[in-house]
mmCIF file of C-alpha atoms and ligand atoms in Angstrom:
data_model
loop_
_atom_site.group_PDB
_atom_site.id
_atom_site.type_symbol
_atom_site.label_atom_id
_atom_site.label_comp_id
_atom_site.label_asym_id
_atom_site.label_seq_id
_atom_site.Cartn_x
_atom_site.Cartn_y
_atom_site.Cartn_z
ATOM 1 C CA MET A 169 4.574 -32.210 -6.576
ATOM 2 C CA THR A 170 8.088 -32.390 -8.059
ATOM 3 C CA GLU A 171 11.528 -32.494 -6.606
ATOM 4 C CA ASN A 172 14.195 -29.822 -7.079
ATOM 5 C CA TYR A 173 17.357 -29.046 -5.333
ATOM 6 C CA GLY A 174 16.255 -31.886 -2.990
ATOM 7 C CA GLN A 175 13.059 -30.060 -2.084
ATOM 8 C CA THR A 176 9.472 -30.766 -2.876
ATOM 9 C CA VAL A 177 7.666 -28.001 -4.846
ATOM 10 C CA LYS A 178 4.030 -27.714 -5.817
ATOM 11 C CA VAL A 179 3.492 -26.329 -9.264
ATOM 12 C CA LEU A 180 1.086 -23.325 -9.183
ATOM 13 C CA PHE A 181 1.376 -22.223 -12.850
ATOM 14 C CA THR A 182 2.640 -24.337 -15.720
ATOM 15 C CA GLU A 183 4.730 -23.104 -18.587
ATOM 16 C CA ASP A 184 1.532 -23.019 -20.763
ATOM 17 C CA ASP A 185 -0.345 -21.031 -18.085
ATOM 18 C CA ILE A 186 2.480 -18.452 -18.063
ATOM 19 C CA LYS A 187 2.902 -18.395 -21.799
ATOM 20 C CA HIS A 188 -0.729 -17.551 -22.232
ATOM 21 C CA GLU A 189 -0.726 -14.718 -19.647
ATOM 22 C CA VAL A 190 2.549 -13.252 -20.907
ATOM 23 C CA ASN A 191 1.268 -13.245 -24.627
ATOM 24 C CA GLN A 192 -2.013 -11.573 -23.471
ATOM 25 C CA LEU A 193 0.063 -8.967 -21.611
ATOM 26 C CA GLY A 194 2.331 -8.428 -24.529
ATOM 27 C CA LYS A 195 -0.771 -7.602 -26.625
ATOM 28 C CA ARG A 196 -2.227 -5.123 -24.174
ATOM 29 C CA ILE A 197 1.059 -3.295 -23.883
ATOM 30 C CA SER A 198 1.522 -3.227 -27.662
ATOM 31 C CA PHE A 199 -1.882 -1.627 -27.963
ATOM 32 C CA ASP A 200 -1.575 0.806 -24.880
ATOM 33 C CA TYR A 201 1.931 2.009 -25.989
ATOM 34 C CA ARG A 202 1.390 2.375 -29.675
ATOM 35 C CA ASP A 203 1.776 6.204 -29.739
ATOM 36 C CA LYS A 204 4.277 6.332 -26.934
ATOM 37 C CA ASP A 205 8.084 6.342 -26.487
ATOM 38 C CA LEU A 206 8.380 3.070 -24.580
ATOM 39 C CA LEU A 207 11.330 2.205 -22.384
ATOM 40 C CA VAL A 208 10.890 -1.135 -20.731
ATOM 41 C CA ILE A 209 12.965 -1.413 -17.489
ATOM 42 C CA GLY A 210 13.441 -4.968 -15.869
ATOM 43 C CA VAL A 211 14.181 -5.288 -12.243
ATOM 44 C CA LEU A 212 17.039 -7.706 -11.727
ATOM 45 C CA LYS A 213 17.424 -10.424 -11.016
ATOM 46 C CA GLY A 214 13.930 -11.879 -10.489
ATOM 47 C CA SER A 215 12.402 -10.421 -13.695
ATOM 48 C CA PHE A 216 14.876 -11.752 -16.215
ATOM 49 C CA VAL A 217 12.862 -14.668 -17.573
ATOM 50 C CA PHE A 218 9.569 -12.799 -17.475
ATOM 51 C CA MET A 219 11.275 -9.722 -19.147
ATOM 52 C CA ALA A 220 12.711 -11.898 -21.917
ATOM 53 C CA ASP A 221 9.401 -13.480 -22.790
ATOM 54 C CA LEU A 222 7.328 -10.311 -22.473
ATOM 55 C CA VAL A 223 9.494 -8.132 -24.659
ATOM 56 C CA ARG A 224 9.352 -10.624 -27.425
ATOM 57 C CA GLN A 225 5.539 -10.164 -27.393
ATOM 58 C CA ILE A 226 5.702 -6.520 -27.765
ATOM 59 C CA ASP A 227 4.945 -5.536 -31.314
ATOM 60 C CA LEU A 228 6.297 -1.969 -31.278
ATOM 61 C CA PRO A 229 9.636 -0.293 -31.452
ATOM 62 C CA PHE A 230 10.886 0.205 -27.865
ATOM 63 C CA GLU A 231 14.092 0.405 -25.761
ATOM 64 C CA LEU A 232 14.987 -1.820 -22.830
ATOM 65 C CA ASP A 233 17.279 -1.602 -19.765
ATOM 66 C CA PHE A 234 17.768 -3.116 -16.397
ATOM 67 C CA ILE A 235 18.045 -1.878 -12.847
ATOM 68 C CA LYS A 236 18.842 -3.782 -9.616
ATOM 69 C CA LEU A 237 17.934 -3.255 -6.063
ATOM 70 C CA HIS A 238 19.077 -4.903 -2.820
ATOM 71 C CA SER A 239 17.279 -8.180 -2.818
ATOM 72 C CA TYR A 240 15.537 -10.484 -0.449
ATOM 73 C CA LYS A 241 17.693 -12.774 1.774
ATOM 74 C CA GLY A 242 15.777 -16.008 2.419
ATOM 75 C CA VAL A 243 12.049 -15.788 2.767
ATOM 76 C CA SER A 244 11.648 -12.480 4.667
ATOM 77 C CA SER A 245 12.327 -8.937 3.404
ATOM 78 C CA SER A 246 14.630 -6.626 5.194
ATOM 79 C CA GLY A 247 12.321 -3.660 4.302
ATOM 80 C CA ASN A 248 15.524 -1.718 3.255
ATOM 81 C CA VAL A 249 15.570 -1.031 -0.451
ATOM 82 C CA ASN A 250 18.534 0.490 -2.322
ATOM 83 C CA PHE A 251 19.789 0.652 -5.939
ATOM 84 C CA ASP A 252 22.716 -1.550 -6.851
ATOM 85 C CA LEU A 253 22.386 -0.689 -10.502
ATOM 86 C CA ASP A 254 20.595 2.363 -11.792
ATOM 87 C CA ILE A 255 19.966 4.166 -15.106
ATOM 88 C CA SER A 256 22.123 7.116 -15.683
ATOM 89 C CA TYR A 257 20.856 8.702 -18.859
ATOM 90 C CA ASP A 258 18.127 11.185 -19.389
ATOM 91 C CA LEU A 259 14.578 9.867 -19.015
ATOM 92 C CA GLU A 260 12.934 13.003 -20.338
ATOM 93 C CA GLY A 261 9.849 12.187 -22.514
ATOM 94 C CA LYS A 262 10.134 8.364 -21.989
ATOM 95 C CA ASP A 263 7.221 6.213 -21.230
ATOM 96 C CA ILE A 264 8.627 3.845 -18.717
ATOM 97 C CA LEU A 265 7.306 0.381 -18.015
ATOM 98 C CA ILE A 266 8.830 -1.216 -14.993
ATOM 99 C CA VAL A 267 8.916 -4.995 -15.120
ATOM 100 C CA GLU A 268 8.990 -6.878 -11.788
ATOM 101 C CA ASP A 269 8.733 -10.524 -10.898
ATOM 102 C CA ILE A 270 6.557 -10.157 -7.839
ATOM 103 C CA LEU A 271 4.853 -7.276 -6.049
ATOM 104 C CA ASP A 272 4.840 -8.209 -2.382
ATOM 105 C CA THR A 273 4.947 -5.486 0.310
ATOM 106 C CA GLY A 274 5.399 -2.886 -2.430
ATOM 107 C CA LYS A 275 8.525 -1.325 -0.928
ATOM 108 C CA THR A 276 10.617 -2.143 -3.932
ATOM 109 C CA LEU A 277 8.197 -0.684 -6.533
ATOM 110 C CA LYS A 278 7.533 2.354 -4.304
ATOM 111 C CA LYS A 279 11.251 3.129 -4.300
ATOM 112 C CA ILE A 280 11.569 2.772 -7.971
ATOM 113 C CA TYR A 281 8.552 4.991 -8.540
ATOM 114 C CA LYS A 282 9.959 7.589 -6.261
ATOM 115 C CA SER A 283 13.380 7.592 -7.889
ATOM 116 C CA PHE A 284 12.028 7.638 -11.451
ATOM 117 C CA SER A 285 9.354 10.321 -10.835
ATOM 118 C CA GLN A 286 12.221 12.781 -10.123
ATOM 119 C CA ARG A 287 13.667 12.351 -13.595
ATOM 120 C CA ASN A 288 11.133 13.889 -16.068
ATOM 121 C CA ALA A 289 9.804 10.717 -17.539
ATOM 122 C CA ARG A 290 6.571 11.293 -19.374
ATOM 123 C CA SER A 291 4.821 8.352 -17.712
ATOM 124 C CA ILE A 292 5.701 5.490 -15.326
ATOM 125 C CA LYS A 293 3.834 2.253 -15.229
ATOM 126 C CA SER A 294 4.481 -1.166 -13.904
ATOM 127 C CA ALA A 295 3.899 -4.795 -15.057
ATOM 128 C CA VAL A 296 4.347 -7.628 -12.554
ATOM 129 C CA LEU A 297 4.254 -11.323 -13.163
ATOM 130 C CA LEU A 298 2.885 -12.011 -9.641
ATOM 131 C CA ASP A 299 0.786 -9.938 -7.235
ATOM 132 C CA LYS A 300 0.546 -10.877 -3.512
ATOM 133 C CA THR A 301 -2.147 -8.423 -2.708
ATOM 134 C CA SER A 302 -2.647 -9.618 0.813
ATOM 135 C CA ARG A 303 1.059 -8.816 1.794
ATOM 136 C CA ARG A 304 0.966 -5.115 0.736
ATOM 137 C CA THR A 305 2.141 -2.527 3.254
ATOM 138 C CA GLU A 306 2.620 0.328 0.723
ATOM 139 C CA ASN A 307 -0.092 2.230 -1.061
ATOM 140 C CA ILE A 308 0.834 0.939 -4.582
ATOM 141 C CA CYS A 309 -0.692 -1.400 -7.252
ATOM 142 C CA ALA A 310 0.622 -2.673 -10.521
ATOM 143 C CA ASP A 311 -0.845 -1.419 -13.762
ATOM 144 C CA TYR A 312 -0.554 -4.755 -15.374
ATOM 145 C CA ARG A 313 -0.244 -8.198 -13.708
ATOM 146 C CA CYS A 314 -0.262 -11.831 -14.893
ATOM 147 C CA PHE A 315 -1.323 -13.617 -11.697
ATOM 148 C CA GLU A 316 -2.630 -12.800 -8.249
ATOM 149 C CA ILE A 317 -1.384 -15.174 -5.586
ATOM 150 C CA PRO A 318 -2.022 -15.831 -1.903
ATOM 151 C CA ASP A 319 0.755 -15.316 0.774
ATOM 152 C CA ASN A 320 3.018 -18.263 -0.314
ATOM 153 C CA PHE A 321 6.700 -18.168 -0.988
ATOM 154 C CA VAL A 322 7.017 -19.027 -4.757
ATOM 155 C CA VAL A 323 9.903 -19.870 -6.897
ATOM 156 C CA GLY A 324 10.667 -20.470 -10.560
ATOM 157 C CA TYR A 325 10.446 -18.488 -13.946
ATOM 158 C CA GLY A 326 13.140 -16.171 -12.568
ATOM 159 C CA LEU A 327 12.186 -16.205 -8.815
ATOM 160 C CA ASP A 328 14.582 -17.618 -6.315
ATOM 161 C CA PHE A 329 14.925 -18.870 -2.832
ATOM 162 C CA ASP A 330 18.542 -18.073 -1.803
ATOM 163 C CA GLU A 331 19.468 -17.984 -5.491
ATOM 164 C CA ARG A 332 18.171 -21.430 -6.351
ATOM 165 C CA PHE A 333 15.142 -22.456 -8.493
ATOM 166 C CA ARG A 334 15.322 -19.381 -10.933
ATOM 167 C CA ALA A 335 15.564 -21.562 -14.063
ATOM 168 C CA LEU A 336 12.491 -23.667 -13.408
ATOM 169 C CA PRO A 337 10.059 -23.151 -16.414
ATOM 170 C CA TYR A 338 7.081 -23.103 -14.087
ATOM 171 C CA ILE A 339 6.104 -21.089 -10.916
ATOM 172 C CA ALA A 340 5.913 -23.292 -7.818
ATOM 173 C CA LYS A 341 5.229 -23.065 -4.216
ATOM 174 C CA LEU A 342 8.057 -24.166 -1.777
ATOM 175 C CA ASP A 343 6.792 -26.720 0.722
HETATM 176 P P1 LIG B 897 8.523 -6.002 -1.965
HETATM 177 O O1 LIG B 897 9.508 -4.915 -2.013
HETATM 178 O O2 LIG B 897 8.241 -6.530 -0.625
HETATM 179 O O3 LIG B 897 7.385 -5.766 -2.859
HETATM 180 O O4 LIG B 897 9.369 -7.226 -2.598
HETATM 181 C C1 LIG B 897 9.478 -7.438 -3.894
HETATM 182 C C2 LIG B 897 10.662 -8.424 -4.082
HETATM 183 O O5 LIG B 897 10.737 -9.483 -3.049
HETATM 184 C C3 LIG B 897 10.474 -9.226 -5.298
HETATM 185 O O6 LIG B 897 11.049 -8.452 -6.386
HETATM 186 C C4 LIG B 897 11.174 -10.442 -5.007
HETATM 187 O O7 LIG B 897 12.537 -10.332 -5.401
HETATM 188 C C5 LIG B 897 11.031 -10.683 -3.478
HETATM 189 N N1 LIG B 897 9.948 -11.677 -3.222
HETATM 190 C C6 LIG B 897 8.804 -11.414 -2.692
HETATM 191 N N2 LIG B 897 8.053 -12.494 -2.544
HETATM 192 C C7 LIG B 897 8.775 -13.462 -3.055
HETATM 193 C C8 LIG B 897 8.449 -14.843 -3.299
HETATM 194 O O8 LIG B 897 7.477 -15.483 -3.061
HETATM 195 N N3 LIG B 897 9.495 -15.639 -3.869
HETATM 196 C C9 LIG B 897 10.537 -15.029 -4.390
HETATM 197 N N4 LIG B 897 11.001 -13.746 -4.154
HETATM 198 C C10 LIG B 897 10.030 -13.059 -3.607
HETATM 199 MG MG1 LIG B 898 12.944 -9.056 -7.349
#
C-alpha cells in the first residue's frame, strides 16, 4: 500500500514487472513485423507511457502516430465512443498496430477497428497493456497483451482516475 493524491493504492505490477513484459512484447513485435510496413498507433491519453516504452523495444523501421477517443469520466464508461483526434492520411498497405492502455468492455477497440478497416490498411492488430477479460461486452480480443487483470479499477503507467495518477511508474489498484 502506498499513498498518492491523498488516496491509498495497492501496487499490482511494479516497474520491473512492467519492464519485463514490455521488453518481451517488443521482441515479439519486432519478429512478427520484420517483413511488414509497420505503423504503430497509440490511443491517447492512456497509452502514452506504454507506447513510449514499447516503441523503444521495437528493433525495426516503423512509423508512429496517435489517435484520441472520448474517454472515461470517473470509473464507469458512458459506452459512447467518438474520435477526438483521427489520422487523416492514406493507410493503404500499412500494417497497423493499435496500442491501448486497457481493454475493458472492448467498445473503444471495436470502434477503432471498424474505422480503420474501411481505410485499406493491409493488416490491423492490437497490443494492450492490460486486459480485463471478464468485463468484455464486445466480441473482440487483443493480439498482444502484457497482463490480464480482474475487474478492478487500476491507475498508473499512463492510466488515470479523473486525470490523476497517470505518472505513477507502477500499476496500482484504487482502494
Ligand atoms: P472500453 O471501451 O470499455 O474497452 O474502455 C477502454 C478505455 O476505458 C481504456 O482505454 C481506458 O481509458 C478506460 N478504462 C477502462 N478500465 C480502466 C481502469 O481500470 N483504469 C483506468 N482507465 C480504464
Ligand atoms: Mg484509454
